[in-house]
Amino acid sequence: MKIRFTLTRVASVVLMAGVLAISVTGKSAFGQQPALKNAYKNDFLIGVAINQRQFTGQDTNGAALVKAQFNSISPENVLKWEAVHPRPGADGYNFDPADRYVEFGEKNGMAIIGHTLVWHSQTPRWVFQGDGTNALDRDTLLQRMRDHIHTVVGRYKGRIKGWDVVNEALYDNGTLRQSQWLKIIGEDYIAKAFEYAHEADPDAELHYNDYSLETEAKRNGAIALIKKLQGQGIHVTGIGSQDHVKMDWPTTEQVDATLTALGKLGVKVMITELDVDVLSARGQNRSADVAEVQRQTTPNIYTNGLPDSVQQALAQRYADLFGVFLKHRDVVSRVTFWGVTDGDSWLNRGRQNHPLLFDRKWQPKPAFDALIEAARKAGGGR
Ligand code: XIL
């Protein structure tokens, strides 16, 4: 009798604890999902680009997901020139959001990435403007670049682990993009950017970052660029392949060939901006150039959620990609997703895209399960 009573009490306490656990963790019970960062802990860091609502905690569900699932963060926008240094001069900086971003990463013990120092996009006009009617000269632009890099990298010295120093300097044919940086400074603007970043934080990892490296001509251009920098004794420690991919482009063979080739450079290789655009097909929208993407009109066909067949195909696409990343785990040091949930993704732009592992209600999609399963299958010996 006594025993039965005790058992009943034990059972009800266990039940209560269960109910409590669910209500404490919230509707989505984030704590109860397996974590990507643990599943891949012997392989590479699992990162995510985060926005201001997430790192300030305003988006509570988003912040909880980031903490539960990822061990590295990238700033989706707050460290870009236009955000951190909108106006000229020493008082033209706006560090508040970036400071909060870095604090969030530190509080949660994450590998914090800086993105990005020198880019043709999201850079204010004044950076390239001369006095009055005079065109800007090389030395003045170099000085502006040096001040910016020293101030921003210096502020987070020892706290930001790695920087995307130069972003998207190449065209798809592998030649140097005719950006204002190139036109005003000349080809050595890239080496200079790396030199200044290295001066500002000698221990920081310094990356070159670009998209569509699976296109052979562009990949060869990137490899030639890194080799040239290495030949000049420039401190470049990593190459980032953005991997804003489609369902059918690039093929896993192309991703495999790219990682093999980049792996031979002797620097860390990172997948830095992974997402899978389910609304664009091969040949369309291959550029990550913001203006170009915006001009594209892709049919907005999945406004009521993703049909099950596409959901499964997306899961398979992610599993295939991670199969290749795992194959190259000796050189791949990090895989970062460009956004937390589908609702956060830059690929929406007036359409409803579904490129990530979590849906608009912060729930894991079949693609998430597929990646946990892929890690489990890869199993022992890792
Ligand atoms: C994107 C952001 O996600 C958007 O919020 C912003 O409006 C435009 O830039 N390549 C990069 C990233 O290196 O910085 C871009 O991020 C996506 C393409």
XYZ file of C-alpha atoms and ligand atoms in Angstrom:
400
model
C 0.000 0.000 0.000
C 2.699 2.394 1.125
C 4.887 1.398 -1.778
C 2.092 1.904 -4.272
C 1.379 5.340 -2.802
C 5.048 6.304 -3.073
C 5.221 5.105 -6.671
C 2.153 7.133 -7.582
C 3.726 10.194 -6.010
C 7.003 9.606 -7.814
C 5.120 9.226 -11.084
C 3.199 12.432 -10.579
C 6.360 14.333 -9.637
C 8.048 13.047 -12.809
C 5.012 14.085 -14.841
C 4.965 17.530 -13.225
C 8.665 17.957 -13.932
C 8.016 17.076 -17.560
C 5.231 19.624 -17.879
C 7.423 22.216 -16.176
C 10.344 21.511 -18.478
C 8.148 22.041 -21.518
C 6.635 25.261 -20.199
C 10.053 26.619 -19.167
C 11.610 25.948 -22.552
C 8.579 27.406 -24.346
C 6.309 26.146 -27.072
C 9.105 25.035 -29.304
C 11.048 23.200 -26.591
C 14.400 24.152 -28.158
C 16.412 22.429 -25.453
C 14.960 19.089 -26.418
C 16.196 19.047 -29.995
C 19.576 17.573 -30.704
C 22.081 20.336 -31.386
C 23.900 20.757 -34.686
C 26.957 22.141 -32.884
C 27.225 18.906 -30.891
C 26.496 16.625 -33.824
C 29.410 18.185 -35.771
C 31.700 18.994 -32.836
C 34.476 16.738 -34.092
C 34.205 18.098 -37.629
C 33.826 21.860 -37.871
C 32.222 24.831 -36.183
C 28.548 25.359 -36.984
C 27.901 29.058 -37.426
C 25.004 31.345 -38.210
C 24.609 34.940 -39.365
C 22.565 36.882 -36.833
C 20.667 40.160 -36.903
C 20.170 42.826 -34.285
C 16.859 41.446 -32.982
C 18.565 38.168 -32.239
C 21.696 39.405 -30.481
C 19.758 41.960 -28.399
C 17.338 39.207 -27.352
C 14.289 41.067 -28.750
C 13.603 37.990 -30.883
C 13.565 35.622 -27.902
C 12.899 32.476 -29.922
C 15.601 33.353 -32.425
C 18.135 34.102 -29.677
C 17.290 30.795 -27.951
C 17.780 28.869 -31.190
C 21.132 30.531 -31.850
C 22.364 29.636 -28.349
C 21.080 26.070 -28.523
C 22.283 25.160 -32.007
C 25.365 27.170 -33.026
C 28.902 27.744 -31.737
C 29.943 30.522 -34.098
C 28.249 33.762 -35.193
C 28.637 36.170 -38.097
C 27.100 39.664 -38.141
C 24.569 39.811 -40.959
C 24.983 43.594 -41.326
C 26.228 45.471 -38.244
C 29.958 45.324 -39.054
C 29.637 46.395 -42.682
C 31.169 49.819 -43.418
C 27.797 51.595 -43.878
C 26.631 50.321 -40.488
C 29.733 50.727 -38.345
C 31.229 53.811 -40.028
C 28.389 55.709 -41.725
C 30.031 59.162 -41.666
C 33.589 60.392 -42.265
C 35.952 61.222 -39.471
C 36.838 59.826 -36.095
C 33.343 60.503 -34.705
C 31.621 58.972 -37.727
C 31.549 55.496 -36.194
C 28.502 53.723 -34.790
C 29.760 50.935 -32.570
C 26.739 50.295 -30.434
C 25.138 47.422 -32.397
C 28.522 45.816 -33.130
C 29.475 45.994 -29.443
C 26.236 44.200 -28.533
C 26.919 41.578 -31.213
C 30.379 40.833 -29.832
C 29.099 40.755 -26.233
C 26.430 38.231 -27.225
C 29.075 35.963 -28.724
C 31.342 36.263 -25.708
C 28.553 35.599 -23.232
C 27.728 32.407 -25.084
C 31.295 31.246 -25.667
C 31.039 31.416 -29.458
C 33.657 31.864 -32.176
C 32.927 35.443 -33.294
C 33.418 36.399 -36.930
C 33.873 39.898 -38.346
C 32.183 40.584 -41.694
C 33.414 42.533 -43.633
C 36.138 45.208 -43.966
C 36.570 45.948 -47.679
C 33.702 45.382 -50.115
C 32.205 47.187 -53.116
C 28.718 46.961 -51.587
C 27.182 48.493 -48.436
C 29.963 51.075 -48.340
C 28.900 54.734 -48.088
C 29.510 57.046 -51.047
C 31.708 59.454 -49.067
C 34.387 56.776 -48.810
C 35.185 57.182 -52.520
C 34.566 60.936 -52.834
C 37.283 63.563 -53.199
C 37.226 67.219 -52.176
C 34.859 69.364 -54.222
C 35.324 68.494 -57.875
C 38.624 66.647 -57.375
C 38.582 62.894 -57.791
C 39.815 60.953 -54.797
C 43.500 59.982 -54.983
C 45.079 56.652 -54.096
C 46.836 57.827 -50.954
C 43.740 59.369 -49.418
C 41.656 56.252 -50.039
C 44.425 54.056 -48.618
C 44.519 56.296 -45.562
C 40.715 56.011 -45.155
C 40.905 52.248 -45.497
C 43.748 52.040 -42.956
C 41.902 54.230 -40.437
C 38.743 52.168 -40.816
C 40.494 48.827 -40.464
C 42.677 49.941 -37.555
C 39.728 51.432 -35.696
C 37.298 48.546 -36.227
C 39.680 45.587 -35.964
C 41.592 47.317 -33.145
C 38.424 47.822 -31.104
C 37.687 44.084 -31.081
C 41.306 42.894 -30.873
C 41.509 39.501 -29.221
C 37.699 39.201 -29.207
C 36.801 38.720 -32.884
C 38.420 35.484 -33.961
C 38.473 35.946 -37.717
C 37.734 38.677 -40.246
C 36.435 38.567 -43.797
C 39.005 41.174 -44.796
C 38.104 41.453 -48.476
C 34.731 40.368 -49.833
C 33.811 39.571 -53.445
C 36.799 41.111 -55.250
C 36.362 38.860 -58.312
C 34.005 38.607 -61.259
C 32.649 35.228 -62.300
C 35.310 35.017 -65.031
C 38.025 35.186 -62.368
C 39.282 38.693 -63.145
C 39.335 41.473 -60.570
C 36.062 43.341 -60.144
C 36.328 46.945 -61.343
C 35.305 48.338 -57.963
C 36.092 51.809 -56.695
C 38.760 50.193 -54.540
C 40.483 48.782 -57.604
C 40.010 51.872 -59.750
C 41.269 54.359 -57.191
C 43.963 52.350 -55.385
C 44.992 49.714 -57.910
C 45.392 45.939 -57.575
C 47.343 46.106 -54.349
C 44.298 47.333 -52.391
C 43.718 43.699 -51.435
C 47.223 43.152 -50.035
C 47.009 46.493 -48.225
C 43.706 45.571 -46.572
C 45.261 42.358 -45.233
C 48.374 44.208 -44.055
C 46.356 46.786 -42.124
C 44.166 44.102 -40.535
C 47.233 42.124 -39.483
C 48.792 45.246 -37.929
C 45.587 45.942 -36.013
C 45.256 42.415 -34.575
C 48.246 40.152 -35.258
C 46.443 37.128 -33.778
C 43.215 37.418 -35.778
C 42.499 34.986 -38.589
C 42.178 36.845 -41.886
C 40.020 35.562 -44.725
C 39.302 36.258 -48.356
C 35.567 35.634 -48.980
C 33.650 35.178 -52.258
C 30.696 33.464 -53.956
C 30.335 31.071 -56.903
C 33.785 29.592 -56.364
C 32.329 26.426 -57.885
C 32.529 28.196 -61.248
C 35.891 27.005 -62.516
C 37.129 30.324 -63.874
C 36.257 32.141 -60.679
C 37.767 29.422 -58.500
C 41.014 29.625 -60.486
C 41.000 33.395 -60.098
C 40.564 33.086 -56.332
C 43.317 30.492 -56.067
C 45.677 32.676 -58.111
C 44.826 35.639 -55.896
C 45.556 33.759 -52.649
C 48.796 32.327 -54.071
C 49.913 35.794 -55.103
C 49.214 37.143 -51.614
C 51.051 34.190 -50.065
C 53.987 34.828 -52.408
C 54.149 38.409 -51.148
C 54.273 37.199 -47.558
C 50.789 38.565 -46.802
C 49.073 37.075 -43.731
C 46.018 35.350 -45.221
C 44.841 32.421 -43.131
C 41.537 31.411 -44.672
C 39.297 31.366 -47.695
C 35.540 31.609 -47.381
C 33.209 30.084 -49.928
C 29.843 31.772 -49.430
C 27.722 28.972 -50.910
C 24.461 30.748 -51.572
C 23.344 27.728 -53.568
C 20.324 26.576 -55.570
C 18.610 23.196 -55.529
C 20.430 22.206 -58.712
C 23.547 24.377 -58.695
C 26.336 23.791 -57.978
C 26.424 20.006 -58.197
C 27.981 18.073 -55.317
C 30.810 17.180 -57.733
C 31.508 20.878 -58.238
C 31.458 21.520 -54.484
C 33.781 18.545 -53.988
C 36.218 19.745 -56.668
C 36.165 23.252 -55.179
C 36.984 22.072 -51.652
C 39.744 19.818 -52.993
C 41.322 22.726 -54.882
C 40.931 25.267 -52.063
C 42.240 22.707 -49.563
C 45.579 22.650 -51.362
C 46.227 26.317 -50.568
C 47.292 25.433 -47.035
C 44.783 27.844 -45.447
C 41.565 27.136 -43.564
C 38.535 26.673 -45.785
C 35.160 27.890 -44.573
C 31.616 27.718 -45.872
C 30.579 31.184 -44.795
C 27.047 32.002 -45.996
C 25.183 28.786 -46.668
C 21.554 28.807 -47.793
C 19.583 26.964 -50.482
C 17.358 29.136 -52.670
C 14.343 26.941 -53.507
C 12.830 29.536 -55.845
C 15.590 29.964 -58.420
C 16.893 27.421 -60.846
C 20.338 26.926 -62.318
C 21.658 29.827 -64.326
C 19.377 32.302 -62.602
C 20.345 34.510 -59.772
C 23.834 33.057 -59.427
C 25.252 36.358 -58.422
C 25.172 37.471 -54.809
C 25.341 41.058 -56.025
C 22.504 42.664 -54.112
C 21.221 44.934 -56.892
C 21.327 42.102 -59.381
C 19.396 39.749 -57.110
C 16.772 42.426 -56.533
C 16.229 42.922 -60.264
C 15.396 39.291 -60.733
C 11.801 38.258 -60.915
C 11.436 34.720 -59.702
C 7.949 33.252 -59.338
C 6.772 33.310 -55.752
C 5.301 29.815 -55.854
C 5.511 28.577 -52.246
C 3.528 31.173 -50.353
C 1.566 28.557 -48.404
C 4.618 26.736 -47.124
C 6.862 24.273 -48.862
C 5.093 21.245 -50.453
C 6.238 18.000 -48.856
C 8.065 16.802 -51.966
C 10.148 19.993 -52.083
C 10.694 19.836 -48.328
C 12.144 16.340 -48.749
C 14.226 17.401 -51.742
C 15.636 20.297 -49.703
C 16.517 17.880 -46.880
C 18.315 15.658 -49.386
C 20.116 18.675 -50.873
C 21.416 19.673 -47.434
C 22.416 16.083 -46.632
C 24.323 15.843 -49.921
C 26.147 19.117 -49.274
C 27.115 18.082 -45.757
C 28.296 14.745 -47.132
C 30.846 16.709 -49.164
C 31.748 19.041 -46.274
C 32.346 15.997 -44.041
C 34.544 14.429 -46.702
C 36.725 17.551 -46.464
C 36.553 17.930 -42.691
C 40.365 17.999 -42.515
C 40.400 21.414 -44.230
C 36.884 22.759 -43.589
C 36.956 24.550 -40.223
C 33.477 26.092 -40.164
C 30.100 25.893 -41.886
C 27.956 29.008 -41.355
C 24.285 29.401 -42.329
C 23.216 32.826 -43.616
C 20.289 33.344 -41.258
C 18.494 31.491 -38.457
C 14.956 30.899 -39.770
C 13.348 31.146 -43.203
C 11.637 34.323 -42.018
C 15.008 35.995 -41.378
C 16.554 35.168 -44.744
C 17.796 37.835 -47.160
C 16.458 35.598 -49.958
C 12.848 36.579 -49.285
C 12.940 40.087 -50.807
C 9.213 40.283 -51.463
C 8.936 36.543 -52.098
C 8.521 33.730 -49.622
C 11.669 31.668 -49.742
C 12.483 28.622 -47.620
C 16.287 28.362 -47.689
C 17.261 27.441 -44.108
C 16.889 24.666 -41.511
C 14.226 26.335 -39.345
C 10.806 27.531 -40.500
C 9.056 30.824 -39.819
C 7.841 29.494 -36.462
C 11.378 28.549 -35.358
C 10.614 24.856 -35.837
C 13.187 22.480 -37.323
C 12.456 21.370 -40.891
C 13.185 17.912 -42.322
C 16.511 19.388 -43.522
C 17.523 19.838 -39.877
C 16.770 16.193 -39.085
C 18.653 15.153 -42.202
C 21.793 16.940 -40.997
C 21.598 15.410 -37.518
C 21.173 12.023 -39.207
C 24.074 12.675 -41.616
C 26.364 13.365 -38.646
C 25.163 10.207 -36.879
C 25.724 8.085 -39.985
C 29.223 9.476 -40.471
C 29.648 8.096 -36.950
C 32.704 6.717 -35.190
C 36.311 7.481 -35.956
C 35.520 11.162 -36.144
C 23.174 40.531 -47.191
C 22.309 40.624 -45.943
O 21.873 39.342 -45.582
C 21.128 41.550 -46.190
O 20.414 41.776 -44.982
C 21.607 42.884 -46.757
O 20.488 43.673 -47.106
C 22.476 42.669 -47.987
O 23.557 41.804 -47.654
N 27.082 38.275 -49.655
C 27.568 38.782 -48.462
C 26.618 39.205 -47.397
O 28.797 38.784 -48.236
O 27.100 40.283 -46.643
C 25.247 39.540 -47.969
O 24.357 39.809 -46.877
C 24.756 38.417 -48.854
C 25.696 38.220 -50.023
